[in-house]
Amino acid sequence: MRPNLSCILLWSGVLIAISSAAPAGLSSEGESDLALRDIDGHIGLSTRDLYDVPYEYLERDLVDYGDGLYQRELYDGGEVLYERDGKDESELVRRGGKVKKGNAKQKQKHPETEKGCKEKETKGNEKVIECSSYEEAAMEACKFVNGGSEKINPAKLDLYQGRLKASPGHGQIVGLGYKSAAGNVVPFIRLDMDSTGKAVHFNAVQLSDSSKKLAAIIRDTVPKSVKSRERFYKERLKKLKIRSARGIWNWWSTGNSNHF
């Protein structure tokens, strides 16, 4: 029969909270799922895990298994390892018997963000892609502008200011284009922000064929809150203020910000 305790026990630097009934909002098959923390305050295991290991360890030490330091607690017939490398200190790995070097634990895999850009969809003449960074999105947008037979002449570029009054970019430098005979700047590339799924993104049109369009989404801005997204957008616009049209094009087209 499992113990039915309603007290707080402190053993060897480990604070253990145990209760016979789950608190409100938690579900653990009649048992509480309160977290245990080690002496440094790191979550180790839950009260349910407590039933699977002995309460008292025979020995505690630090062991280097080649991929980081572990706090090891030896029990009768087994041991418990607490990761100590600072990356995921809440992970608990239990092994029966001896632990072989290099096989101490199975690391939790954190998939890396996919680098570069990938196509998301195509709507009519607009191609939508998602990019892993601001620089990647900018370079893809510039590449798209030059995708036809005509290429951008940086010396002829002018700064384009946002015209949408509802946008944080209104009146700010948001893009680049050529000046028309009427004196208006017709943009080929601009940095925009919306709340329709594109978040912060580059809009671009091909210089040779303005009917061909591209939206290059900065992937990390999609899940951001409205305030965080707007802050990200404004920070990027501030960096455009101090640059010439040629400098912005050279930055966006190469990903190198050392252009003014």
PDB file of C-alpha atoms in Angstrom:
ATOM      1  CA  MET A   1       0.000   0.000   0.000  1.00  0.00           C
ATOM      2  CA  ARG A   2       1.317   3.466  -0.872  1.00  0.00           C
ATOM      3  CA  PRO A   3       2.047   5.803   2.021  1.00  0.00           C
ATOM      4  CA  ASN A   4      -0.571   8.419   2.883  1.00  0.00           C
ATOM      5  CA  LEU A   5       1.352  11.402   4.173  1.00  0.00           C
ATOM      6  CA  SER A   6       0.392  15.043   4.611  1.00  0.00           C
ATOM      7  CA  CYS A   7       3.583  16.596   5.779  1.00  0.00           C
ATOM      8  CA  ILE A   8       6.702  18.203   4.440  1.00  0.00           C
ATOM      9  CA  LEU A   9       9.897  16.210   4.674  1.00  0.00           C
ATOM     10  CA  LEU A  10      13.376  17.631   4.254  1.00  0.00           C
ATOM     11  CA  TRP A  11      16.016  15.021   3.487  1.00  0.00           C
ATOM     12  CA  SER A  12      19.614  15.824   2.478  1.00  0.00           C
ATOM     13  CA  GLY A  13      18.903  19.130   0.791  1.00  0.00           C
ATOM     14  CA  VAL A  14      15.812  17.935  -1.074  1.00  0.00           C
ATOM     15  CA  LEU A  15      12.486  19.516  -0.185  1.00  0.00           C
ATOM     16  CA  ILE A  16       9.649  17.044  -0.707  1.00  0.00           C
ATOM     17  CA  ALA A  17       5.985  18.032  -0.647  1.00  0.00           C
ATOM     18  CA  ILE A  18       3.581  15.123  -0.386  1.00  0.00           C
ATOM     19  CA  SER A  19      -0.170  15.011  -0.173  1.00  0.00           C
ATOM     20  CA  SER A  20      -2.659  12.199  -0.446  1.00  0.00           C
ATOM     21  CA  ALA A  21      -5.053  14.166  -2.649  1.00  0.00           C
ATOM     22  CA  ALA A  22      -4.441  16.237  -5.777  1.00  0.00           C
ATOM     23  CA  PRO A  23      -4.879  19.972  -5.293  1.00  0.00           C
ATOM     24  CA  ALA A  24      -7.465  21.885  -7.299  1.00  0.00           C
ATOM     25  CA  GLY A  25      -6.626  22.077 -10.986  1.00  0.00           C
ATOM     26  CA  LEU A  26      -4.345  19.024 -10.980  1.00  0.00           C
ATOM     27  CA  SER A  27      -5.204  15.522 -12.022  1.00  0.00           C
ATOM     28  CA  SER A  28      -2.963  12.621 -11.096  1.00  0.00           C
ATOM     29  CA  GLU A  29      -5.181   9.609 -10.489  1.00  0.00           C
ATOM     30  CA  GLY A  30      -5.945  10.519  -6.890  1.00  0.00           C
ATOM     31  CA  GLU A  31      -2.400  11.535  -6.044  1.00  0.00           C
ATOM     32  CA  SER A  32      -0.846  14.968  -6.004  1.00  0.00           C
ATOM     33  CA  ASP A  33       1.681  15.926  -8.656  1.00  0.00           C
ATOM     34  CA  LEU A  34       3.600  18.502  -6.658  1.00  0.00           C
ATOM     35  CA  ALA A  35       7.134  19.073  -7.865  1.00  0.00           C
ATOM     36  CA  LEU A  36      10.219  18.217  -5.855  1.00  0.00           C
ATOM     37  CA  ARG A  37      13.126  20.603  -5.975  1.00  0.00           C
ATOM     38  CA  ASP A  38      16.773  20.014  -5.186  1.00  0.00           C
ATOM     39  CA  ILE A  39      18.855  22.309  -2.999  1.00  0.00           C
ATOM     40  CA  ASP A  40      19.404  24.699  -5.944  1.00  0.00           C
ATOM     41  CA  GLY A  41      15.687  25.005  -6.572  1.00  0.00           C
ATOM     42  CA  HIS A  42      15.621  22.877  -9.750  1.00  0.00           C
ATOM     43  CA  ILE A  43      12.589  20.683 -10.322  1.00  0.00           C
ATOM     44  CA  GLY A  44      13.594  17.027 -10.140  1.00  0.00           C
ATOM     45  CA  LEU A  45      10.548  14.749 -10.015  1.00  0.00           C
ATOM     46  CA  SER A  46       6.934  14.655  -8.890  1.00  0.00           C
ATOM     47  CA  THR A  47       5.375  12.992  -5.874  1.00  0.00           C
ATOM     48  CA  ARG A  48       4.220  10.197  -8.147  1.00  0.00           C
ATOM     49  CA  ASP A  49       7.868   9.473  -9.026  1.00  0.00           C
ATOM     50  CA  LEU A  50       8.569   9.276  -5.315  1.00  0.00           C
ATOM     51  CA  TYR A  51       6.822   5.904  -5.084  1.00  0.00           C
ATOM     52  CA  ASP A  52       9.209   4.415  -7.658  1.00  0.00           C
ATOM     53  CA  VAL A  53      12.499   5.186  -5.883  1.00  0.00           C
ATOM     54  CA  PRO A  54      13.724   4.623  -2.327  1.00  0.00           C
ATOM     55  CA  TYR A  55      13.400   7.575   0.005  1.00  0.00           C
ATOM     56  CA  GLU A  56      16.976   7.523   1.273  1.00  0.00           C
ATOM     57  CA  TYR A  57      20.057   7.374  -0.917  1.00  0.00           C
ATOM     58  CA  LEU A  58      23.237   5.700   0.223  1.00  0.00           C
ATOM     59  CA  GLU A  59      25.668   8.147  -1.382  1.00  0.00           C
ATOM     60  CA  ARG A  60      25.671  11.372  -3.404  1.00  0.00           C
ATOM     61  CA  ASP A  61      28.435  12.686  -5.654  1.00  0.00           C
ATOM     62  CA  LEU A  62      29.143  14.532  -8.937  1.00  0.00           C
ATOM     63  CA  VAL A  63      30.104  12.495 -11.988  1.00  0.00           C
ATOM     64  CA  ASP A  64      31.405  13.650 -15.381  1.00  0.00           C
ATOM     65  CA  TYR A  65      30.007  11.434 -18.146  1.00  0.00           C
ATOM     66  CA  GLY A  66      31.734  13.327 -20.961  1.00  0.00           C
ATOM     67  CA  ASP A  67      28.707  15.404 -21.946  1.00  0.00           C
ATOM     68  CA  GLY A  68      28.308  17.310 -18.694  1.00  0.00           C
ATOM     69  CA  LEU A  69      28.313  16.963 -14.922  1.00  0.00           C
ATOM     70  CA  TYR A  70      25.612  14.969 -13.159  1.00  0.00           C
ATOM     71  CA  GLN A  71      24.573  14.844  -9.547  1.00  0.00           C
ATOM     72  CA  ARG A  72      24.369  11.133  -8.778  1.00  0.00           C
ATOM     73  CA  GLU A  73      22.426   9.577  -5.929  1.00  0.00           C
ATOM     74  CA  LEU A  74      23.156   5.915  -5.263  1.00  0.00           C
ATOM     75  CA  TYR A  75      20.429   3.647  -3.933  1.00  0.00           C
ATOM     76  CA  ASP A  76      20.276  -0.016  -3.147  1.00  0.00           C
ATOM     77  CA  GLY A  77      20.067  -1.525  -6.635  1.00  0.00           C
ATOM     78  CA  GLY A  78      20.033   1.651  -8.679  1.00  0.00           C
ATOM     79  CA  GLU A  79      20.924   5.296  -9.036  1.00  0.00           C
ATOM     80  CA  VAL A  80      19.359   8.632  -9.968  1.00  0.00           C
ATOM     81  CA  LEU A  81      21.102  11.212 -12.164  1.00  0.00           C
ATOM     82  CA  TYR A  82      20.295  14.923 -12.131  1.00  0.00           C
ATOM     83  CA  GLU A  83      21.676  16.839 -15.103  1.00  0.00           C
ATOM     84  CA  ARG A  84      23.954  19.684 -14.016  1.00  0.00           C
ATOM     85  CA  ASP A  85      25.118  21.253 -17.295  1.00  0.00           C
ATOM     86  CA  GLY A  86      22.707  24.184 -17.028  1.00  0.00           C
ATOM     87  CA  LYS A  87      20.799  23.393 -20.217  1.00  0.00           C
ATOM     88  CA  ASP A  88      17.962  21.296 -18.856  1.00  0.00           C
ATOM     89  CA  GLU A  89      18.417  20.867 -15.153  1.00  0.00           C
ATOM     90  CA  SER A  90      14.853  19.692 -14.589  1.00  0.00           C
ATOM     91  CA  GLU A  91      15.447  16.477 -16.496  1.00  0.00           C
ATOM     92  CA  LEU A  92      15.624  13.355 -14.335  1.00  0.00           C
ATOM     93  CA  VAL A  93      17.076  10.098 -15.628  1.00  0.00           C
ATOM     94  CA  ARG A  94      16.846   6.878 -13.681  1.00  0.00           C
ATOM     95  CA  ARG A  95      18.859   3.751 -14.441  1.00  0.00           C
ATOM     96  CA  GLY A  96      18.933   0.418 -12.651  1.00  0.00           C
ATOM     97  CA  GLY A  97      22.346  -0.877 -11.656  1.00  0.00           C
ATOM     98  CA  LYS A  98      25.507   0.746 -13.020  1.00  0.00           C
ATOM     99  CA  VAL A  99      25.550   3.463 -15.634  1.00  0.00           C
ATOM    100  CA  LYS A 100      28.017   3.049 -18.468  1.00  0.00           C
ATOM    101  CA  LYS A 101      30.119   6.023 -19.534  1.00  0.00           C
ATOM    102  CA  GLY A 102      28.651   7.876 -22.508  1.00  0.00           C
ATOM    103  CA  ASN A 103      25.279   6.256 -21.942  1.00  0.00           C
ATOM    104  CA  ALA A 104      24.243   8.031 -18.797  1.00  0.00           C
ATOM    105  CA  LYS A 105      21.088   9.570 -20.164  1.00  0.00           C
ATOM    106  CA  GLN A 106      19.036  10.152 -23.237  1.00  0.00           C
ATOM    107  CA  LYS A 107      19.091  13.847 -24.063  1.00  0.00           C
ATOM    108  CA  GLN A 108      15.846  15.533 -24.923  1.00  0.00           C
ATOM    109  CA  LYS A 109      16.082  16.656 -28.526  1.00  0.00           C
ATOM    110  CA  HIS A 110      15.235  20.240 -29.337  1.00  0.00           C
ATOM    111  CA  PRO A 111      14.846  20.550 -33.109  1.00  0.00           C
ATOM    112  CA  GLU A 112      16.752  23.512 -34.467  1.00  0.00           C
ATOM    113  CA  THR A 113      14.920  26.181 -36.350  1.00  0.00           C
ATOM    114  CA  GLU A 114      15.192  25.391 -40.030  1.00  0.00           C
ATOM    115  CA  LYS A 115      17.584  27.813 -41.673  1.00  0.00           C
ATOM    116  CA  GLY A 116      16.835  29.747 -44.832  1.00  0.00           C
ATOM    117  CA  CYS A 117      13.431  30.114 -46.482  1.00  0.00           C
ATOM    118  CA  LYS A 118      10.781  27.682 -47.642  1.00  0.00           C
ATOM    119  CA  GLU A 119       7.696  28.173 -49.764  1.00  0.00           C
ATOM    120  CA  LYS A 120       4.432  28.323 -47.861  1.00  0.00           C
ATOM    121  CA  GLU A 121       1.857  28.910 -50.600  1.00  0.00           C
ATOM    122  CA  THR A 122       1.141  30.686 -53.863  1.00  0.00           C
ATOM    123  CA  LYS A 123      -1.956  32.821 -54.312  1.00  0.00           C
ATOM    124  CA  GLY A 124      -2.436  33.998 -57.883  1.00  0.00           C
ATOM    125  CA  ASN A 125       0.698  35.940 -58.775  1.00  0.00           C
ATOM    126  CA  GLU A 126       1.888  36.190 -55.154  1.00  0.00           C
ATOM    127  CA  LYS A 127       4.351  33.682 -53.779  1.00  0.00           C
ATOM    128  CA  VAL A 128       4.479  33.399 -49.984  1.00  0.00           C
ATOM    129  CA  ILE A 129       7.583  32.091 -48.235  1.00  0.00           C
ATOM    130  CA  GLU A 130       8.659  31.762 -44.593  1.00  0.00           C
ATOM    131  CA  CYS A 131      12.211  32.630 -43.574  1.00  0.00           C
ATOM    132  CA  SER A 132      14.207  31.880 -40.454  1.00  0.00           C
ATOM    133  CA  SER A 133      15.444  35.440 -39.951  1.00  0.00           C
ATOM    134  CA  TYR A 134      15.095  39.073 -40.943  1.00  0.00           C
ATOM    135  CA  GLU A 135      18.264  38.871 -43.047  1.00  0.00           C
ATOM    136  CA  GLU A 136      17.148  35.726 -44.881  1.00  0.00           C
ATOM    137  CA  ALA A 137      13.775  37.276 -45.699  1.00  0.00           C
ATOM    138  CA  ALA A 138      15.429  40.480 -46.936  1.00  0.00           C
ATOM    139  CA  MET A 139      17.876  38.617 -49.189  1.00  0.00           C
ATOM    140  CA  GLU A 140      15.119  36.486 -50.709  1.00  0.00           C
ATOM    141  CA  ALA A 141      13.024  39.592 -51.377  1.00  0.00           C
ATOM    142  CA  CYS A 142      15.929  41.343 -53.123  1.00  0.00           C
ATOM    143  CA  LYS A 143      16.641  38.221 -55.143  1.00  0.00           C
ATOM    144  CA  PHE A 144      13.010  38.149 -56.213  1.00  0.00           C
ATOM    145  CA  VAL A 145      13.133  41.807 -57.337  1.00  0.00           C
ATOM    146  CA  ASN A 146      16.092  40.940 -59.577  1.00  0.00           C
ATOM    147  CA  GLY A 147      14.510  37.667 -60.706  1.00  0.00           C
ATOM    148  CA  GLY A 148      13.770  38.867 -64.254  1.00  0.00           C
ATOM    149  CA  SER A 149      15.924  40.271 -67.010  1.00  0.00           C
ATOM    150  CA  GLU A 150      16.062  43.774 -65.440  1.00  0.00           C
ATOM    151  CA  LYS A 151      18.232  44.333 -62.380  1.00  0.00           C
ATOM    152  CA  ILE A 152      18.175  47.033 -59.726  1.00  0.00           C
ATOM    153  CA  ASN A 153      20.576  49.928 -60.128  1.00  0.00           C
ATOM    154  CA  PRO A 154      21.348  50.915 -56.510  1.00  0.00           C
ATOM    155  CA  ALA A 155      22.432  54.388 -57.588  1.00  0.00           C
ATOM    156  CA  LYS A 156      18.913  55.141 -58.822  1.00  0.00           C
ATOM    157  CA  LEU A 157      17.047  53.918 -55.763  1.00  0.00           C
ATOM    158  CA  ASP A 158      15.005  56.239 -53.554  1.00  0.00           C
ATOM    159  CA  LEU A 159      13.663  55.821 -50.044  1.00  0.00           C
ATOM    160  CA  TYR A 160       9.993  54.884 -49.770  1.00  0.00           C
ATOM    161  CA  GLN A 161       7.869  56.055 -46.830  1.00  0.00           C
ATOM    162  CA  GLY A 162       4.874  54.151 -45.516  1.00  0.00           C
ATOM    163  CA  ARG A 163       1.513  55.627 -46.542  1.00  0.00           C
ATOM    164  CA  LEU A 164      -0.936  53.479 -44.589  1.00  0.00           C
ATOM    165  CA  LYS A 165      -2.097  55.630 -41.664  1.00  0.00           C
ATOM    166  CA  ALA A 166      -3.123  52.629 -39.550  1.00  0.00           C
ATOM    167  CA  SER A 167       0.396  51.157 -39.751  1.00  0.00           C
ATOM    168  CA  PRO A 168       3.252  51.860 -37.301  1.00  0.00           C
ATOM    169  CA  GLY A 169       5.291  52.464 -40.450  1.00  0.00           C
ATOM    170  CA  HIS A 170       3.225  55.451 -41.563  1.00  0.00           C
ATOM    171  CA  GLY A 171       5.571  58.293 -42.531  1.00  0.00           C
ATOM    172  CA  GLN A 172       8.609  56.094 -41.797  1.00  0.00           C
ATOM    173  CA  ILE A 173      11.163  54.717 -44.248  1.00  0.00           C
ATOM    174  CA  VAL A 174       9.915  51.213 -44.972  1.00  0.00           C
ATOM    175  CA  GLY A 175      11.194  50.405 -48.455  1.00  0.00           C
ATOM    176  CA  LEU A 176      12.983  51.241 -51.691  1.00  0.00           C
ATOM    177  CA  GLY A 177      11.904  52.096 -55.194  1.00  0.00           C
ATOM    178  CA  TYR A 178      12.406  54.234 -58.272  1.00  0.00           C
ATOM    179  CA  LYS A 179      11.023  57.741 -58.549  1.00  0.00           C
ATOM    180  CA  SER A 180       8.400  58.149 -61.262  1.00  0.00           C
ATOM    181  CA  ALA A 181       8.068  61.069 -63.701  1.00  0.00           C
ATOM    182  CA  ALA A 182       5.421  62.488 -61.365  1.00  0.00           C
ATOM    183  CA  GLY A 183       7.918  62.513 -58.517  1.00  0.00           C
ATOM    184  CA  ASN A 184       6.403  59.633 -56.542  1.00  0.00           C
ATOM    185  CA  VAL A 185       8.522  56.716 -55.371  1.00  0.00           C
ATOM    186  CA  VAL A 186       7.203  53.397 -56.710  1.00  0.00           C
ATOM    187  CA  PRO A 187       8.422  50.705 -54.277  1.00  0.00           C
ATOM    188  CA  PHE A 188       9.890  47.387 -55.361  1.00  0.00           C
ATOM    189  CA  ILE A 189      10.583  46.165 -51.865  1.00  0.00           C
ATOM    190  CA  ARG A 190       9.277  47.217 -48.463  1.00  0.00           C
ATOM    191  CA  LEU A 191       9.067  45.964 -44.896  1.00  0.00           C
ATOM    192  CA  ASP A 192       5.458  45.598 -43.744  1.00  0.00           C
ATOM    193  CA  MET A 193       3.527  44.284 -40.763  1.00  0.00           C
ATOM    194  CA  ASP A 194       0.009  42.910 -40.498  1.00  0.00           C
ATOM    195  CA  SER A 195      -2.140  40.701 -38.288  1.00  0.00           C
ATOM    196  CA  THR A 196      -3.443  38.395 -41.025  1.00  0.00           C
ATOM    197  CA  GLY A 197      -0.852  35.662 -40.654  1.00  0.00           C
ATOM    198  CA  LYS A 198       2.085  37.312 -42.397  1.00  0.00           C
ATOM    199  CA  ALA A 199       3.197  39.242 -39.307  1.00  0.00           C
ATOM    200  CA  VAL A 200       6.415  41.154 -40.102  1.00  0.00           C
ATOM    201  CA  HIS A 201       7.341  40.462 -43.712  1.00  0.00           C
ATOM    202  CA  PHE A 202       8.915  41.849 -46.857  1.00  0.00           C
ATOM    203  CA  ASN A 203       6.716  42.633 -49.826  1.00  0.00           C
ATOM    204  CA  ALA A 204       8.519  42.612 -53.168  1.00  0.00           C
ATOM    205  CA  VAL A 205       7.643  42.896 -56.853  1.00  0.00           C
ATOM    206  CA  GLN A 206       9.789  41.790 -59.727  1.00  0.00           C
ATOM    207  CA  LEU A 207      11.442  44.706 -61.515  1.00  0.00           C
ATOM    208  CA  SER A 208      10.837  43.149 -64.940  1.00  0.00           C
ATOM    209  CA  ASP A 209       7.206  42.194 -64.263  1.00  0.00           C
ATOM    210  CA  SER A 210       5.363  44.059 -61.497  1.00  0.00           C
ATOM    211  CA  SER A 211       2.502  41.521 -61.620  1.00  0.00           C
ATOM    212  CA  LYS A 212       4.800  38.978 -59.942  1.00  0.00           C
ATOM    213  CA  LYS A 213       4.815  39.459 -56.174  1.00  0.00           C
ATOM    214  CA  LEU A 214       6.484  37.943 -53.142  1.00  0.00           C
ATOM    215  CA  ALA A 215       5.744  37.999 -49.420  1.00  0.00           C
ATOM    216  CA  ALA A 216       8.751  36.885 -47.349  1.00  0.00           C
ATOM    217  CA  ILE A 217       7.531  36.228 -43.802  1.00  0.00           C
ATOM    218  CA  ILE A 218       9.925  36.419 -40.847  1.00  0.00           C
ATOM    219  CA  ARG A 219       8.859  33.183 -39.175  1.00  0.00           C
ATOM    220  CA  ASP A 220       9.617  34.120 -35.562  1.00  0.00           C
ATOM    221  CA  THR A 221       7.303  37.146 -35.692  1.00  0.00           C
ATOM    222  CA  VAL A 222       4.182  35.077 -36.461  1.00  0.00           C
ATOM    223  CA  PRO A 223       3.563  33.731 -32.909  1.00  0.00           C
ATOM    224  CA  LYS A 224       4.488  37.026 -31.237  1.00  0.00           C
ATOM    225  CA  SER A 225       1.876  39.106 -29.464  1.00  0.00           C
ATOM    226  CA  VAL A 226       0.697  42.257 -31.239  1.00  0.00           C
ATOM    227  CA  LYS A 227       2.825  44.459 -28.962  1.00  0.00           C
ATOM    228  CA  SER A 228       5.949  42.319 -29.356  1.00  0.00           C
ATOM    229  CA  ARG A 229       5.495  42.181 -33.116  1.00  0.00           C
ATOM    230  CA  GLU A 230       5.075  45.946 -33.330  1.00  0.00           C
ATOM    231  CA  ARG A 231       8.150  46.482 -31.161  1.00  0.00           C
ATOM    232  CA  PHE A 232      10.189  44.184 -33.433  1.00  0.00           C
ATOM    233  CA  TYR A 233       8.922  46.083 -36.483  1.00  0.00           C
ATOM    234  CA  LYS A 234       9.712  49.527 -35.081  1.00  0.00           C
ATOM    235  CA  GLU A 235      13.210  48.449 -34.064  1.00  0.00           C
ATOM    236  CA  ARG A 236      13.928  47.421 -37.658  1.00  0.00           C
ATOM    237  CA  LEU A 237      12.537  50.684 -39.024  1.00  0.00           C
ATOM    238  CA  LYS A 238      14.825  52.691 -36.725  1.00  0.00           C
ATOM    239  CA  LYS A 239      17.819  51.061 -38.373  1.00  0.00           C
ATOM    240  CA  LEU A 240      16.627  52.227 -41.775  1.00  0.00           C
ATOM    241  CA  LYS A 241      16.571  55.887 -40.734  1.00  0.00           C
ATOM    242  CA  ILE A 242      20.346  56.126 -40.559  1.00  0.00           C
ATOM    243  CA  ARG A 243      20.971  54.603 -43.989  1.00  0.00           C
ATOM    244  CA  SER A 244      20.867  55.765 -47.575  1.00  0.00           C
ATOM    245  CA  ALA A 245      18.787  53.956 -50.178  1.00  0.00           C
ATOM    246  CA  ARG A 246      21.942  52.327 -51.554  1.00  0.00           C
ATOM    247  CA  GLY A 247      23.027  51.324 -48.041  1.00  0.00           C
ATOM    248  CA  ILE A 248      19.671  49.678 -47.300  1.00  0.00           C
ATOM    249  CA  TRP A 249      19.736  47.766 -50.594  1.00  0.00           C
ATOM    250  CA  ASN A 250      23.273  46.541 -49.965  1.00  0.00           C
ATOM    251  CA  TRP A 251      22.273  45.474 -46.445  1.00  0.00           C
ATOM    252  CA  TRP A 252      19.106  43.702 -47.503  1.00  0.00           C
ATOM    253  CA  SER A 253      20.610  42.050 -50.580  1.00  0.00           C
ATOM    254  CA  THR A 254      23.688  40.692 -48.780  1.00  0.00           C
ATOM    255  CA  GLY A 255      22.521  40.255 -45.175  1.00  0.00           C
ATOM    256  CA  ASN A 256      25.490  42.372 -44.076  1.00  0.00           C
ATOM    257  CA  SER A 257      24.421  45.327 -41.938  1.00  0.00           C
ATOM    258  CA  ASN A 258      27.716  47.193 -42.399  1.00  0.00           C
ATOM    259  CA  HIS A 259      26.279  49.273 -45.215  1.00  0.00           C
ATOM    260  CA  PHE A 260      25.129  52.863 -44.845  1.00  0.00           C
TER     261      PHE A 260
END
